[in-house]
Short mmCIF file of C-alpha atoms in Angstrom, two decimals:
data_model
loop_
_atom_site.label_atom_id
_atom_site.label_comp_id
_atom_site.label_asym_id
_atom_site.label_seq_id
_atom_site.Cartn_x
_atom_site.Cartn_y
_atom_site.Cartn_z
CA MET A 1 -0.27 20.32 11.50
CA SER A 2 -2.07 17.35 13.05
CA ARG A 3 -0.41 14.07 13.97
CA LEU A 4 -2.23 12.35 11.07
CA GLU A 5 -0.94 14.95 8.60
CA LEU A 6 2.62 14.45 9.84
CA GLN A 7 2.29 10.72 9.23
CA GLN A 8 0.94 11.18 5.72
CA THR A 9 3.92 12.87 4.09
CA PRO A 10 4.77 12.14 0.47
CA GLU A 11 7.87 10.30 1.73
CA LYS A 12 5.65 7.89 3.70
CA ALA A 13 3.07 7.44 0.94
CA ALA A 14 5.37 7.13 -2.09
CA PRO A 15 6.59 3.56 -1.35
CA VAL A 16 2.99 2.41 -0.92
CA PHE A 17 1.88 3.93 -4.22
CA ALA A 18 5.00 2.56 -5.95
CA ALA A 19 4.23 -0.91 -4.59
CA LEU A 20 0.65 -0.67 -5.82
CA GLY A 21 1.82 0.36 -9.29
CA ASP A 22 2.71 -3.15 -10.43
CA VAL A 23 0.34 -5.80 -11.77
CA THR A 24 2.23 -8.68 -10.18
CA ARG A 25 2.23 -7.04 -6.75
CA LEU A 26 -1.48 -6.26 -7.03
CA GLY A 27 -2.06 -9.93 -7.82
CA LEU A 28 -0.04 -11.00 -4.78
CA LEU A 29 -2.04 -8.65 -2.55
CA SER A 30 -5.23 -10.10 -3.99
CA ARG A 31 -4.07 -13.64 -3.18
CA LEU A 32 -3.29 -12.57 0.40
CA ASN A 33 -6.58 -10.70 0.78
CA ASP A 34 -8.31 -13.57 2.61
CA GLY A 35 -6.06 -13.08 5.64
CA GLN A 36 -4.34 -16.46 5.33
CA PRO A 37 -0.52 -16.53 5.50
CA ARG A 38 1.10 -18.03 2.42
CA SER A 39 4.57 -19.17 1.44
CA ILE A 40 6.46 -17.95 -1.60
CA ILE A 41 5.84 -21.34 -3.23
CA GLN A 42 2.08 -20.98 -2.69
CA LEU A 43 2.09 -17.40 -3.95
CA ALA A 44 4.14 -18.24 -7.04
CA ALA A 45 1.95 -21.21 -8.04
CA GLY A 46 -0.01 -20.55 -11.18
CA THR A 47 1.39 -17.04 -11.75
CA GLY A 48 4.06 -17.80 -14.32
CA GLN A 49 6.53 -16.06 -12.00
CA THR A 50 9.60 -17.69 -10.49
CA ARG A 51 9.91 -17.96 -6.73
CA GLN A 52 12.81 -15.51 -6.92
CA GLY A 53 10.67 -13.02 -8.86
CA VAL A 54 7.78 -13.35 -6.40
CA SER A 55 10.24 -12.97 -3.53
CA LYS A 56 11.47 -9.64 -4.95
CA HIS A 57 7.89 -8.38 -5.30
CA LEU A 58 7.08 -9.47 -1.75
CA HIS A 59 10.14 -7.61 -0.51
CA VAL A 60 8.83 -4.39 -2.11
CA LEU A 61 5.43 -4.95 -0.50
CA GLU A 62 7.04 -5.65 2.85
CA GLN A 63 9.18 -2.49 2.64
CA ALA A 64 5.98 -0.53 1.92
CA GLY A 65 4.32 -2.04 5.02
CA MET A 66 1.65 -3.85 3.03
CA VAL A 67 2.71 -7.39 3.96
CA SER A 68 4.65 -8.90 6.82
CA SER A 69 6.63 -12.11 6.94
CA SER A 70 7.46 -14.67 9.57
CA ARG A 71 9.49 -17.84 9.61
CA VAL A 72 7.79 -21.13 10.36
CA GLY A 73 10.47 -23.79 10.27
CA ARG A 74 12.26 -23.47 6.94
CA GLU A 75 9.35 -21.64 5.33
CA LYS A 76 8.77 -17.91 5.20
CA LEU A 77 5.07 -16.99 5.34
CA PHE A 78 3.58 -13.70 4.17
CA LEU A 79 0.49 -12.00 5.54
CA LEU A 80 -1.43 -8.94 4.34
CA GLN A 81 -1.08 -5.86 6.57
CA PRO A 82 -4.08 -3.53 6.18
CA ALA A 83 -2.20 -0.69 7.91
CA GLY A 84 -0.17 -0.26 4.72
CA PHE A 85 -3.34 0.50 2.84
CA ALA A 86 -4.33 3.04 5.50
CA VAL A 87 -1.26 5.12 4.59
CA ALA A 88 -2.44 5.38 0.99
CA SER A 89 -6.06 5.91 1.95
CA ASN A 90 -5.27 8.66 4.46
CA TYR A 91 -2.92 10.39 2.04
CA LEU A 92 -5.58 10.37 -0.70
CA LYS A 93 -8.22 11.60 1.77
CA ARG A 94 -6.00 14.49 2.78
CA ALA A 95 -5.40 15.39 -0.88
CA ALA A 96 -9.14 15.15 -1.63
CA ASP A 97 -9.94 17.38 1.36
CA GLN A 98 -7.43 19.96 0.13
CA TRP A 99 -9.03 19.96 -3.32
CA ASP A 100 -12.52 20.22 -1.82
CA ASP A 101 -11.39 23.24 0.21
CA ALA A 102 -9.83 24.87 -2.86
CA LEU A 103 -12.98 24.29 -4.92
CA ALA A 104 -15.16 25.70 -2.14
CA ARG A 105 -13.02 28.86 -2.02
CA LEU A 106 -13.20 29.17 -5.80
CA ASN A 107 -16.97 28.67 -5.74
CA ALA A 108 -17.33 31.34 -3.04
CA PHE A 109 -15.15 33.72 -5.01
CA VAL A 110 -17.20 33.21 -8.18
CA LYS A 111 -20.50 33.70 -6.33
CA ASN A 112 -19.36 36.75 -4.41
CA GLY A 113 -17.47 38.13 -7.34
#
């Protein structure tokens, strides 16, 4: 098993997919997509979510490795981390490759009968 395959276990990928499975979290990722760090107050503005609610969603995203946070004075700023998306992308690529291999074997079996 390659190093990449070891890194792309279901245990590594599941938190990323769980984090992506929420409309609010997808919206937060979209707001952070420009690469600019934002505070919870900035991220909550105009969403209809409380700061506490946004904070909980950001915690899930941070645990999944999709955002990072840093303190600047009294403010906590959040920044998008593309590496978190790489986990999901690599996991899906591996799954797609496995299906492609299985379909190729099936196709060969059907042709060679």
